[in-house]
Structure formats: C-alpha cells, structure tokens
C-alpha cells in the first residue's frame, strides 16, 4: 500500500504540473476521492498522510487546469505553474510565489495554520501511555475537504530540489505562510531525509539536509513545539543512521539527545524506544552537476603560494595590501597582494610560528611561536620591534585588539596574556583553562576576549578586569579555533569533536551545530558565513543560518589556517602540504 500511494502521488503531481489533454476529471476524481476518504480512517497513519497528500494533488486538477491556474482564477493573480518555477535563465521568483501561496491560503476561507498543541512536549507521557503513534496525532491536521497551501508549497519545494536550488528551497521553507502547518513541516522533513539518504548527492549537500533537520528539531521558537514533527525528525535520523557510512547521521542523532528541557529529552527517549517506522525513505533524484549550495556562489582557485616548510598560520593586513605566512621552523613570509610576490622574510623565531596577526593600522605584525615568545615586527621594513616573554609553554595563538593598543596570546601553559602593544609589558594573565589554551580572539568592541582550550571549553574574559565572565560548554574534545562575528554578538568555535558550534555571546546558548570533521581553524567572513579548515585537506564554507555548506578542494594535506580578506572576496588557506591557496569567492556574501 505504501508503494502504491507513493506511485499515485507521483502521477497526480505530474498531472497537477501540466495540462493533460482529454482527461475527464469526473471519471478520475469521484472514485479516487471516495477511496482516499476511506483511507482517512486507516489505522496506519503513514498511509493517512499519503492519502491526504494525494487528495490535495487531486484537488489541483480541475479539468485541464494546473494548481497555479486555479489560484489565478480564484484570486486574479498570475502565478507560474510548478513545472516552470525553476529555469536556468530566471530561477524562482520567490516573492511572487509567496504571494500566490498567501492567495491560496486566503481562498481557504478562514482555515487556520495547524499548530498541533495537543502534542506539545507536556503531553509526551500521555502520548506514550495511550499507545498512540505521533502520526495518529498528525491526522487531525490533514485536510480532505478543500485546497490547502501546504501542498502547493511542497510542490514548489520539489521543483527547487530538482533544479538544484537548495538555498532558495531553504528560503521558501522558512518564509512560506504555511511554515508552521504540521503537514507542511512533515513533508519538508521527508524531503530533507530523502536528500540525506541518497548517495548520489554530494556529501556536503547530504550534510546540509541533516543540519536543517537538526535546526527544525532544536529551534522551537522558530518551528514550534509540535511533538509529532520532532518525533518524525528523530524517526528520519534513525533511518539514516542505519545506512552505510553513517557517522554523520549517527552523530546528528546523538547531538539531539540532550537538547531542550527534560520533557523534550523524554520525547527523544520515546522515539528511540519505539524505533523507526517500517517505511523507507524514497530516493530523491540529484542534480550532481549543479552548484547547489550557497546559492550560485562561484569560487575558483586564483593563486597558489609555495613555501619550503609547513604553513601553520596566515593573515591579511587590515588594508588588504600585505599577506603574512607563519612557517614551520620559525620563518615568516610577507607577500604583496597586488601581485602576490614575496617581498621579504622575517627571521627571529627558532620554532614553528603557530599564530600571526596584523595591527589595525597594518604597519605592525604580531607573531606567536612554539619557542614561547611573542614578537612584534615592522611590516614594511621587516625589522623586529620587540620580544615579549612570560609564557612557560608553547604559544598557539595571537590577536591584536581592534584599536591596536593590546595584543593577546594563548599558550600551552593554560593561560591567556594581554600585552601592552606599545611597551610590550604584560597587563593581565587570564587563568582558568585546565588544559592548553589553543586559540584567542578579541571581540569587535574590544571589551571581551574569547579563548578555546584543550579542556573543551570556550571562556569569555573581561579585558579590563581579567574576570572570566562566562564558560561555554558543549564540545567534547579539544577546541582549536575561536572567532567573533563582525557584529560581536556571536562566537564560533571549532573542535576535534568534529563540530563547529555557533554561540550567542550574551546568553551563552549554542545556536547552531555544524557537523563536519576534525576542524583546526575557523573564521567569520565580513558577512554571514563561516570558513573552516581541518584534517580532511578541505576548506568548508558554511551558511550558519541554514547549515548549507560548500567545500573547496585542492590541498593534499591538512589545513592549519583559514582567513578571509578584509573585503570578504577571498579566502586564504595554509596547509601541511607547504602551500597557501587563495580562493576567489565574489558572490558568497553578496548574494
């Protein structure tokens, strides 16, 4: 029955998309309508949902009309039919599409958006005790009476998936007037599961689909507390976890175990104890040659800088004119970005240069080395201005304050030190990490410092008092990179636990978790994206709002450093393969 209903839904979807010449609607509509109404009372709630979906498709076939022509007839607005929503030339007119959905919703004569409050988390116990499945609760929201906008929205979503427009798909899902409708959310989650289950899609796309499922589960404020939908997401992730090469799916499922309060965690236990429903996720057809993530972002490798040693760190000057590379063995190479020629080499450190940073005025360079020293250099002449000593272990990171009057360093000795940028004297020693402090960053407003360490925590420090204001916990392995967003309201952290977490600075709440690989370095773009590099030899660009990811390949070994240019139109990545690769990304933050 499951396969039959799916087959019928595909046929009717196609009929709703195109004009079918010579079809007698009554001969098809009446008997099929009666049969679908009969399925409404089925004890198999999955079949009930499929029947409701088919019924919505059937309602969209009045004689030779498509769903969109019917909407035009009812409301007077011109809406393209679904088969023409996505084209290589024009893409989707999302605003016009949304107006069409609103018109369909108005045509429903007062039918309200479904918010399944009966299955909120507070009723989890009664749900379990009654023996009801979550899909039985969902039946209440499935219409067998009149057209609903959720069907039209899902058909638009299907067209976008077929066209490889997943970023636009994301916007459609988030902005649709029926976004809180249980039937719509159910269909969206099903489609995300189908993408994640299909090995023909690239790994980044499948990971982005899993991340979107996780966001819908976690973010109750945006997506509601409908337990039926949360349980459906867990069901999908359980199915995905049974597939080959399932580490990403298993980790995504485990990440949700401790999400939310006790009642939501009870919900998780209900799903795991019940096990997944016996229906497989169908395989959605991919468009493997399309640029499907970070909507039409076009990046290309522009330049490769070759060094004689492993590249541990790199940095652009604030004005974008110079570029510094910290190397194994202690050397620092300086390039002029106008032609990418090496203009000088700085010698002084005796061991690896793990951290490097330009002053805001671009005339000074601060470096941190395995030799335990911080050194300040004149960027134009290459002369060394001063050496700062005080740490008792390897130095892993360095950061200039936004005004340039301070420098912060972090060390294997578990401390962060704040230095006077002019005199080189130590102003503060920040103690609190129980293991090596591996990364450090100043907030844009300069009042706060963030550090990440081997104790799996991110600590936020008051620059003036040296007090630890907040400890961010959630990672389960060494934190190797931290960075502030340009506005200073968020922090991103990268860890060996194969997670990149985005935190709210004010509340300490973890807003997003990006699933990936052992991440060694991370940075915010001047816009809204995060770039990170790690042990799989790639650079990944994440849209932190949607979880969409794009991968830049080219390095042959692990990536130790990733930085954006000041203008945000380039990324530089340094690697164990002794190269720096410069990537042009002109459209990532301007789309």
Coordinates of C-alpha atoms in Angstrom, one line a residue:
X1 CA 0.0 0.0 0.0
X2 CA 2.8 2.4 0.8
X3 CA 4.4 2.0 -2.6
X4 CA 1.0 2.2 -4.3
X5 CA 0.1 5.5 -2.6
X6 CA 3.6 6.9 -3.4
X7 CA 3.2 5.9 -7.1
X8 CA -0.3 7.5 -7.3
X9 CA 1.0 10.7 -5.7
X10 CA 3.8 11.0 -8.3
X11 CA 1.2 10.5 -11.1
X12 CA -1.1 13.2 -9.7
X13 CA 1.7 15.5 -9.0
X14 CA 2.7 15.3 -12.7
X15 CA -0.9 15.9 -13.8
X16 CA -1.1 18.9 -11.5
X17 CA 2.0 20.3 -13.1
X18 CA 0.9 20.1 -16.7
X19 CA -2.2 20.4 -18.8
X20 CA -3.5 16.9 -19.5
X21 CA -5.5 17.0 -22.7
X22 CA -8.7 14.9 -23.0
X23 CA -8.9 14.0 -19.3
X24 CA -12.4 13.5 -17.9
X25 CA -11.9 14.8 -14.4
X26 CA -15.1 13.4 -13.0
X27 CA -14.3 9.8 -14.0
X28 CA -11.0 10.0 -12.2
X29 CA -11.9 12.4 -9.4
X30 CA -15.1 10.8 -7.9
X31 CA -14.0 7.2 -7.4
X32 CA -10.5 8.1 -6.3
X33 CA -11.9 10.8 -4.0
X34 CA -14.1 8.2 -2.3
X35 CA -11.3 5.7 -2.0
X36 CA -9.0 8.4 -0.4
X37 CA -11.7 9.4 2.1
X38 CA -11.8 5.7 3.1
X39 CA -8.1 5.7 3.8
X40 CA -8.6 8.6 6.1
X41 CA -9.8 6.1 8.7
X42 CA -6.9 3.8 8.3
X43 CA -5.1 2.7 11.4
X44 CA -1.8 3.2 9.5
X45 CA -1.2 6.9 10.0
X46 CA 1.6 7.0 7.4
X47 CA -0.9 5.9 4.8
X48 CA -3.3 8.6 6.1
X49 CA -0.7 11.3 5.4
X50 CA 0.0 9.9 1.9
X51 CA -3.8 9.8 1.2
X52 CA -4.1 13.4 2.3
X53 CA -1.3 14.4 0.0
X54 CA -2.8 12.6 -2.9
X55 CA -6.2 14.3 -2.2
X56 CA -4.6 17.7 -2.3
X57 CA -3.0 16.8 -5.7
X58 CA -6.4 15.6 -6.9
X59 CA -8.0 18.9 -5.9
X60 CA -5.5 20.7 -8.1
X61 CA -6.7 19.0 -11.3
X62 CA -9.9 20.7 -12.3
X63 CA -10.3 19.6 -15.9
X64 CA -7.2 20.9 -17.7
X65 CA -6.2 23.4 -15.1
X66 CA -2.9 23.3 -13.1
X67 CA -2.8 24.3 -9.5
X68 CA -1.4 27.7 -10.4
X69 CA -4.0 28.4 -13.0
X70 CA -6.6 27.6 -10.4
X71 CA -5.0 30.0 -8.0
X72 CA -5.1 32.7 -10.7
X73 CA -8.8 32.0 -11.3
X74 CA -9.6 32.4 -7.6
X75 CA -7.5 35.4 -6.8
X76 CA -6.8 37.2 -10.0
X77 CA -3.0 36.9 -9.6
X78 CA -0.8 35.4 -12.3
X79 CA 1.3 32.6 -10.9
X80 CA 3.5 30.3 -12.9
X81 CA 2.7 26.7 -12.8
X82 CA 5.0 24.4 -10.9
X83 CA 6.7 22.9 -13.9
X84 CA 8.0 26.4 -14.8
X85 CA 9.1 27.6 -11.4
X86 CA 12.8 26.9 -11.9
X87 CA 14.7 27.7 -15.0
X88 CA 18.3 28.1 -15.8
X89 CA 17.7 31.6 -17.1
X90 CA 15.4 33.2 -14.4
X91 CA 15.3 30.9 -11.4
X92 CA 12.3 31.2 -9.0
X93 CA 10.5 34.5 -8.4
X94 CA 10.2 33.7 -4.7
X95 CA 8.3 36.9 -3.8
X96 CA 5.6 36.2 -6.5
X97 CA 5.5 32.6 -5.4
X98 CA 4.9 33.6 -1.8
X99 CA 2.1 35.9 -2.9
X100 CA 0.5 33.0 -4.6
X101 CA 0.7 30.9 -1.5
X102 CA -0.9 33.7 0.5
X103 CA -3.8 33.8 -2.1
X104 CA -4.3 30.1 -1.8
X105 CA -4.4 30.5 2.0
X106 CA -7.0 33.3 1.7
X107 CA -9.0 31.0 -0.5
X108 CA -9.3 28.5 2.3
X109 CA -11.9 30.8 3.9
X110 CA -10.5 31.1 7.4
X111 CA -8.8 27.7 7.8
X112 CA -6.1 28.4 10.2
X113 CA -2.5 27.3 10.3
X114 CA -2.2 24.0 12.1
X115 CA -0.3 24.2 15.4
X116 CA -0.6 20.8 17.0
X117 CA -0.6 22.0 20.6
X118 CA -2.1 18.7 21.6
X119 CA 1.2 17.1 21.0
X120 CA 3.4 19.6 22.8
X121 CA 6.1 18.2 25.0
X122 CA 4.0 18.3 28.1
X123 CA 1.9 15.5 26.7
X124 CA 4.7 13.1 25.9
X125 CA 3.9 10.8 28.8
X126 CA 0.2 10.6 27.9
X127 CA 1.2 10.0 24.3
X128 CA 3.4 7.1 25.3
X129 CA 0.8 5.7 27.7
X130 CA -2.1 5.8 25.2
X131 CA -0.1 3.9 22.7
X132 CA -0.8 6.5 20.0
X133 CA 1.8 7.0 17.4
X134 CA 2.8 10.5 16.6
X135 CA 1.4 10.2 13.1
X136 CA -2.0 9.4 14.6
X137 CA -1.9 12.9 16.2
X138 CA -0.9 14.4 12.8
X139 CA -4.2 13.1 11.2
X140 CA -6.1 16.0 12.8
X141 CA -4.3 18.4 10.5
X142 CA -4.8 16.7 7.2
X143 CA -7.5 18.2 5.1
X144 CA -9.8 16.1 2.9
X145 CA -12.2 18.9 2.2
X146 CA -10.6 21.8 0.4
X147 CA -7.3 23.0 -1.1
X148 CA -4.5 23.8 1.3
X149 CA -1.5 25.9 0.6
X150 CA 0.9 23.3 2.1
X151 CA 0.5 21.1 -0.9
X152 CA 1.4 23.9 -3.3
X153 CA 4.3 25.0 -1.2
X154 CA 5.7 21.4 -1.2
X155 CA 5.3 21.2 -5.0
X156 CA 7.4 24.4 -5.3
X157 CA 9.9 22.9 -2.9
X158 CA 10.1 19.8 -5.2
X159 CA 10.8 21.9 -8.2
X160 CA 13.6 23.7 -6.4
X161 CA 15.2 20.5 -5.3
X162 CA 15.0 19.2 -8.9
X163 CA 16.7 22.4 -10.1
X164 CA 19.4 22.2 -7.5
X165 CA 18.3 25.5 -5.9
X166 CA 18.7 24.4 -2.3
X167 CA 19.4 27.8 -1.0
X168 CA 16.2 29.1 -2.5
X169 CA 14.4 25.9 -1.2
X170 CA 15.6 27.0 2.3
X171 CA 14.2 30.5 1.9
X172 CA 10.9 29.1 0.6
X173 CA 10.5 26.7 3.6
X174 CA 11.4 29.5 6.1
X175 CA 9.1 32.2 4.6
X176 CA 6.1 30.2 3.4
X177 CA 2.9 31.3 5.1
X178 CA 2.2 27.6 5.9
X179 CA 5.6 27.1 7.6
X180 CA 4.0 26.1 10.9
X181 CA 1.5 23.8 9.3
X182 CA 2.2 20.3 10.6
X183 CA 1.5 18.7 7.2
X184 CA 3.9 21.1 5.5
X185 CA 6.7 20.5 8.1
X186 CA 6.2 16.8 7.8
X187 CA 6.6 17.0 4.0
X188 CA 9.7 19.2 4.3
X189 CA 11.4 16.8 6.8
X190 CA 10.6 13.9 4.5
X191 CA 12.3 15.6 1.6
X192 CA 15.3 16.5 3.6
X193 CA 15.6 12.9 4.7
X194 CA 15.3 11.7 1.1
X195 CA 18.2 14.0 0.1
X196 CA 20.3 12.8 3.0
X197 CA 19.6 9.2 2.2
X198 CA 20.7 9.4 -1.4
X199 CA 24.4 8.7 -2.0
X200 CA 24.2 10.3 -5.5
X201 CA 24.1 13.7 -3.8
X202 CA 27.4 15.1 -2.8
X203 CA 28.4 14.7 0.9
X204 CA 28.1 18.4 1.6
X205 CA 24.5 18.5 0.3
X206 CA 23.5 15.5 2.4
X207 CA 25.2 17.0 5.5
X208 CA 23.3 20.3 4.9
X209 CA 20.0 18.4 4.8
X210 CA 20.8 16.7 8.1
X211 CA 21.8 20.0 9.6
X212 CA 18.4 21.6 8.5
X213 CA 16.6 18.7 10.2
X214 CA 18.5 19.3 13.3
X215 CA 17.7 23.0 13.3
X216 CA 13.9 22.3 12.9
X217 CA 14.2 20.0 15.9
X218 CA 16.1 22.4 18.1
X219 CA 14.7 25.7 17.3
X220 CA 11.3 25.6 19.0
X221 CA 10.9 29.4 18.8
X222 CA 11.0 29.4 15.0
X223 CA 9.4 26.0 14.2
X224 CA 7.1 25.3 17.1
X225 CA 6.8 22.5 19.7
X226 CA 4.8 20.1 17.7
X227 CA 5.9 16.7 19.1
X228 CA 4.6 14.9 16.0
X229 CA 7.2 16.7 13.9
X230 CA 10.0 16.3 16.4
X231 CA 9.4 12.6 16.5
X232 CA 9.2 12.4 12.8
X233 CA 12.6 14.1 12.6
X234 CA 14.0 11.5 15.0
X235 CA 12.5 8.7 13.0
X236 CA 14.2 10.0 9.9
X237 CA 17.6 10.3 11.6
X238 CA 17.2 6.8 12.9
X239 CA 16.6 5.5 9.4
X240 CA 19.6 7.5 8.1
X241 CA 21.7 6.0 10.9
X242 CA 21.1 2.6 9.6
X243 CA 22.7 3.4 6.2
X244 CA 26.3 2.6 5.3
X245 CA 28.9 5.3 6.1
X246 CA 26.6 6.6 8.7
X247 CA 28.9 8.5 11.1
X248 CA 27.5 11.9 10.2
X249 CA 23.9 10.7 10.7
X250 CA 24.6 8.9 14.0
X251 CA 26.3 12.0 15.4
X252 CA 23.4 14.2 14.3
X253 CA 21.0 11.9 16.2
X254 CA 23.2 11.7 19.3
X255 CA 23.5 15.5 19.3
X256 CA 19.8 15.8 19.9
X257 CA 19.8 13.5 22.9
X258 CA 20.4 16.3 25.4
X259 CA 18.6 19.1 23.5
X260 CA 16.0 21.1 25.4
X261 CA 14.4 20.5 28.8
X262 CA 13.5 17.3 30.5
X263 CA 10.2 16.9 28.6
X264 CA 11.9 17.3 25.3
X265 CA 14.6 14.8 26.3
X266 CA 11.7 12.4 27.3
X267 CA 10.4 12.8 23.7
X268 CA 13.8 11.7 22.4
X269 CA 13.6 8.6 24.6
X270 CA 10.1 7.8 23.4
X271 CA 11.4 7.9 19.8
X272 CA 14.4 5.7 20.4
X273 CA 12.4 3.2 22.5
X274 CA 9.7 2.9 19.8
X275 CA 12.1 2.6 16.9
X276 CA 11.6 3.9 13.3
X277 CA 8.5 3.2 11.3
X278 CA 8.8 0.4 8.7
X279 CA 8.7 2.8 5.7
X280 CA 11.9 3.5 3.8
X281 CA 12.9 7.0 2.6
X282 CA 12.5 7.2 -1.1
X283 CA 15.5 8.4 -3.1
X284 CA 15.2 11.9 -4.5
X285 CA 16.9 12.5 -7.8
X286 CA 20.0 14.6 -7.6
X287 CA 21.4 17.3 -9.9
X288 CA 25.0 16.4 -9.3
X289 CA 26.5 18.9 -11.7
X290 CA 24.6 22.0 -10.4
X291 CA 26.1 24.4 -7.9
X292 CA 23.5 23.7 -5.2
X293 CA 24.8 25.3 -2.1
X294 CA 25.5 28.9 -1.1
X295 CA 23.1 29.9 -4.0
X296 CA 25.2 30.3 -7.1
X297 CA 28.4 31.1 -5.3
X298 CA 31.2 30.9 -7.8
X299 CA 34.6 30.3 -6.3
X300 CA 37.8 29.4 -8.1
X301 CA 41.4 28.8 -7.0
X302 CA 43.2 32.0 -8.0
X303 CA 46.7 31.6 -6.8
X304 CA 49.0 29.0 -5.0
X305 CA 51.8 30.2 -2.9
X306 CA 54.5 27.6 -2.4
X307 CA 56.7 27.5 0.7
X308 CA 59.6 25.3 1.7
X309 CA 58.0 24.5 5.0
X310 CA 54.6 23.6 6.5
X311 CA 52.3 26.6 6.7
X312 CA 51.0 27.0 10.2
X313 CA 49.3 30.4 10.1
X314 CA 48.5 33.3 7.8
X315 CA 46.9 36.7 7.9
X316 CA 45.9 39.6 5.7
X317 CA 46.8 43.2 6.7
X318 CA 43.8 45.3 7.6
X319 CA 44.1 47.3 4.4
X320 CA 44.4 44.1 2.3
X321 CA 47.8 45.1 0.8
X322 CA 50.0 42.6 2.6
X323 CA 49.8 39.0 3.5
X324 CA 51.9 37.1 6.1
X325 CA 52.6 33.4 6.4
X326 CA 53.9 31.8 9.6
X327 CA 56.0 28.7 8.8
X328 CA 57.5 25.6 10.4
X329 CA 60.9 26.4 11.7
X330 CA 60.2 30.0 12.6
X331 CA 60.3 32.0 9.4
X332 CA 57.6 34.4 8.3
X333 CA 57.0 35.2 4.6
X334 CA 55.5 38.6 3.6
X335 CA 53.7 38.9 0.3
X336 CA 52.2 42.0 -1.5
X337 CA 48.7 41.1 -2.6
X338 CA 48.7 43.3 -5.7
X339 CA 51.0 40.7 -7.5
X340 CA 51.4 38.0 -4.8
X341 CA 55.2 38.3 -4.9
X342 CA 57.2 37.6 -1.7
X343 CA 58.7 40.9 -0.6
X344 CA 60.6 39.8 2.5
X345 CA 61.2 37.1 5.0
X346 CA 61.2 37.7 8.7
X347 CA 63.8 35.7 10.8
X348 CA 63.9 35.6 14.6
X349 CA 61.7 32.8 15.9
X350 CA 63.5 29.5 16.4
X351 CA 60.5 27.2 16.1
X352 CA 57.1 27.0 14.4
X353 CA 55.0 30.2 14.1
X354 CA 51.6 29.0 15.1
X355 CA 49.9 32.4 15.2
X356 CA 50.2 35.7 13.3
X357 CA 48.2 38.9 13.2
X358 CA 48.4 42.4 11.7
X359 CA 47.7 45.5 13.7
X360 CA 44.6 47.5 12.7
X361 CA 46.8 50.1 11.1
X362 CA 48.6 47.4 9.0
X363 CA 52.1 48.7 9.9
X364 CA 52.9 46.0 12.6
X365 CA 52.8 42.2 12.7
X366 CA 52.5 40.1 15.9
X367 CA 53.6 36.5 15.9
X368 CA 53.4 33.6 18.4
X369 CA 55.7 30.7 18.3
X370 CA 56.5 27.3 19.6
X371 CA 59.6 28.9 21.1
X372 CA 57.4 30.6 23.8
X373 CA 57.8 34.2 22.6
X374 CA 55.6 36.9 21.1
X375 CA 57.4 39.1 18.6
X376 CA 56.3 42.4 17.1
X377 CA 57.6 43.3 13.6
X378 CA 57.6 46.3 11.4
X379 CA 55.5 45.2 8.4
X380 CA 57.2 47.4 5.8
X381 CA 60.9 47.1 6.8
X382 CA 60.8 43.6 8.4
X383 CA 62.7 44.8 11.5
X384 CA 61.8 43.3 14.8
X385 CA 60.4 45.9 17.3
X386 CA 60.3 43.9 20.5
X387 CA 60.1 40.4 22.1
X388 CA 57.5 39.6 24.8
X389 CA 58.3 36.7 27.2
X390 CA 56.3 35.4 30.1
X391 CA 54.5 32.3 29.0
X392 CA 56.0 29.0 30.1
X393 CA 54.9 26.8 27.2
X394 CA 54.3 26.7 23.5
X395 CA 52.3 29.7 22.1
X396 CA 49.4 28.7 19.9
X397 CA 47.6 31.9 19.0
X398 CA 47.8 35.7 18.8
X399 CA 45.3 38.5 18.3
X400 CA 45.5 42.3 18.0
X401 CA 42.8 44.4 19.8
X402 CA 40.6 46.4 17.4
X403 CA 42.3 49.6 18.4
X404 CA 45.8 48.1 18.2
X405 CA 46.9 49.1 21.7
X406 CA 46.9 45.5 23.0
X407 CA 48.0 42.0 21.9
X408 CA 46.5 38.8 23.4
X409 CA 48.4 35.5 23.3
X410 CA 47.4 31.9 24.4
X411 CA 49.7 29.1 25.5
X412 CA 50.2 25.5 26.4
X413 CA 50.7 26.8 30.0
X414 CA 46.8 27.2 30.1
X415 CA 46.8 31.0 30.3
X416 CA 45.9 33.9 28.1
X417 CA 48.1 37.0 28.4
X418 CA 47.2 40.6 27.5
X419 CA 50.2 42.7 26.5
X420 CA 50.6 46.4 26.0
X421 CA 51.1 46.9 22.3
X422 CA 53.4 49.9 22.7
X423 CA 55.6 48.8 25.6
X424 CA 55.4 45.0 25.5
X425 CA 54.6 44.8 29.2
X426 CA 52.1 42.2 30.4
X427 CA 48.9 43.8 31.5
X428 CA 46.8 40.7 32.5
X429 CA 47.3 37.0 32.9
X430 CA 44.0 35.2 32.5
X431 CA 43.9 31.8 34.2
X432 CA 41.0 29.4 34.2
X433 CA 41.6 26.8 31.5
X434 CA 42.5 23.4 32.9
X435 CA 44.5 22.5 29.8
X436 CA 46.3 24.3 27.0
X437 CA 44.7 27.5 25.7
X438 CA 44.8 26.9 22.0
X439 CA 43.0 29.9 20.4
X440 CA 42.2 33.5 21.3
X441 CA 40.2 36.3 19.7
X442 CA 39.2 39.9 20.6
X443 CA 35.6 41.0 20.3
X444 CA 35.0 43.8 17.8
X445 CA 34.1 46.2 20.7
X446 CA 37.4 45.3 22.4
X447 CA 35.7 44.7 25.9
X448 CA 35.9 41.0 25.7
X449 CA 38.3 38.2 24.8
X450 CA 37.3 34.6 23.8
X451 CA 39.7 31.7 24.3
X452 CA 39.3 28.0 23.5
X453 CA 41.3 25.2 25.1
X454 CA 42.2 21.6 25.5
X455 CA 39.7 21.4 28.4
X456 CA 36.9 21.5 25.8
X457 CA 35.6 24.9 26.9
X458 CA 35.3 28.4 25.4
X459 CA 35.9 31.1 28.0
X460 CA 34.8 34.8 27.7
X461 CA 37.0 37.2 29.6
X462 CA 36.5 40.9 30.6
X463 CA 39.5 42.7 29.2
X464 CA 39.6 45.4 31.9
X465 CA 39.2 43.2 35.0
X466 CA 40.6 39.8 33.7
X467 CA 37.4 38.1 35.1
X468 CA 36.0 35.1 33.4
X469 CA 32.5 36.2 32.5
X470 CA 31.2 33.0 31.0
X471 CA 32.2 29.4 30.2
X472 CA 30.7 27.9 27.0
X473 CA 30.4 24.1 27.3
X474 CA 29.2 21.6 24.8
X475 CA 32.3 20.4 22.9
X476 CA 33.6 17.0 23.9
X477 CA 37.1 17.4 22.6
X478 CA 39.9 19.9 22.2
X479 CA 38.8 23.4 20.9
X480 CA 41.3 24.5 18.3
X481 CA 39.8 27.7 17.0
X482 CA 37.5 30.6 18.1
X483 CA 36.3 33.7 16.3
X484 CA 33.8 36.5 16.8
X485 CA 31.2 37.5 14.2
X486 CA 31.7 41.0 12.8
X487 CA 28.9 42.4 15.0
X488 CA 30.3 40.7 18.1
X489 CA 27.1 39.0 19.0
X490 CA 28.2 35.5 18.1
X491 CA 31.2 33.3 18.6
X492 CA 32.1 30.3 16.5
X493 CA 34.3 27.5 17.9
X494 CA 36.0 24.6 16.1
X495 CA 36.9 21.3 17.8
X496 CA 38.4 17.9 17.4
X497 CA 34.9 16.5 18.2
X498 CA 34.1 17.2 14.6
X499 CA 31.7 20.0 15.4
X500 CA 31.7 23.7 14.7
X501 CA 29.4 25.5 17.3
X502 CA 27.9 29.0 17.0
X503 CA 27.2 30.6 20.3
X504 CA 25.2 33.6 21.5
X505 CA 27.6 35.9 23.3
X506 CA 25.1 37.4 25.7
X507 CA 23.3 34.2 26.8
X508 CA 26.0 31.6 26.1
X509 CA 23.4 29.5 24.3
X510 CA 24.6 27.2 21.4
X511 CA 22.6 28.4 18.4
X512 CA 23.9 26.1 15.7
X513 CA 26.0 23.0 15.4
X514 CA 27.7 22.4 12.1
X515 CA 28.7 18.7 11.6
X516 CA 31.9 18.1 9.8
X517 CA 35.4 16.7 10.6
X518 CA 38.3 17.5 12.9
X519 CA 38.3 21.3 12.5
X520 CA 41.6 23.1 13.3
X521 CA 40.9 26.7 12.4
X522 CA 37.7 28.7 11.9
X523 CA 36.9 32.3 10.9
X524 CA 33.9 34.5 10.3
X525 CA 33.5 36.3 7.0
X526 CA 32.8 40.1 7.0
X527 CA 29.3 39.0 6.1
X528 CA 27.4 36.0 7.4
X529 CA 29.5 32.9 6.6
X530 CA 32.0 30.8 8.4
X531 CA 35.1 29.2 6.9
X532 CA 37.0 26.4 8.5
X533 CA 39.8 24.0 7.7
X534 CA 40.9 20.8 9.2
X535 CA 42.3 17.3 8.8
X536 CA 40.5 16.3 5.6
X537 CA 42.5 18.7 3.5
X538 CA 39.5 20.9 2.5
X539 CA 38.2 24.3 3.3
X540 CA 34.5 24.4 4.1
X541 CA 32.2 27.5 3.8
X542 CA 29.1 27.4 6.0
X543 CA 26.0 29.5 5.9
X544 CA 25.4 29.4 9.7
X545 CA 21.7 30.3 9.4
X546 CA 20.8 27.4 7.1
X547 CA 23.6 24.9 7.7
X548 CA 24.4 24.8 4.0
X549 CA 28.0 24.1 3.2
X550 CA 30.3 24.3 0.3
X551 CA 33.7 22.6 0.1
X552 CA 36.9 23.9 -1.6
X553 CA 39.3 21.2 -2.6
X554 CA 42.9 21.4 -3.7
X555 CA 45.1 20.9 -0.7
X556 CA 46.7 17.4 -0.4
X557 CA 47.2 17.5 3.4
X558 CA 45.5 19.1 6.5
X559 CA 44.6 22.8 6.6
X560 CA 46.1 24.6 9.5
X561 CA 44.9 28.2 8.8
X562 CA 41.9 29.8 7.1
X563 CA 41.4 33.6 6.9
X564 CA 39.2 35.9 5.0
X565 CA 40.5 39.0 3.2
X566 CA 39.2 42.3 4.7
X567 CA 36.8 42.8 1.8
X568 CA 35.5 39.3 2.1
X569 CA 36.0 38.4 -1.5
X570 CA 38.9 36.0 -0.9
X571 CA 39.8 33.2 1.4
X572 CA 43.4 32.1 2.1
X573 CA 44.2 28.6 3.4
X574 CA 47.5 27.3 4.7
X575 CA 48.4 23.6 4.8
X576 CA 50.7 20.9 5.8
X577 CA 51.3 20.5 2.0
X578 CA 53.5 23.6 2.2
X579 CA 51.2 25.8 0.2
X580 CA 48.8 28.7 0.7
X581 CA 45.8 28.7 -1.6
X582 CA 44.0 31.9 -2.4
X583 CA 40.3 31.4 -3.3
X584 CA 38.1 34.0 -5.1
X585 CA 34.6 34.0 -3.7
X586 CA 33.0 37.1 -5.0
X587 CA 29.4 36.1 -4.6
X588 CA 29.3 34.3 -1.3
X589 CA 28.4 37.3 0.8
X590 CA 26.8 39.5 -1.9
X591 CA 24.0 37.1 -3.0

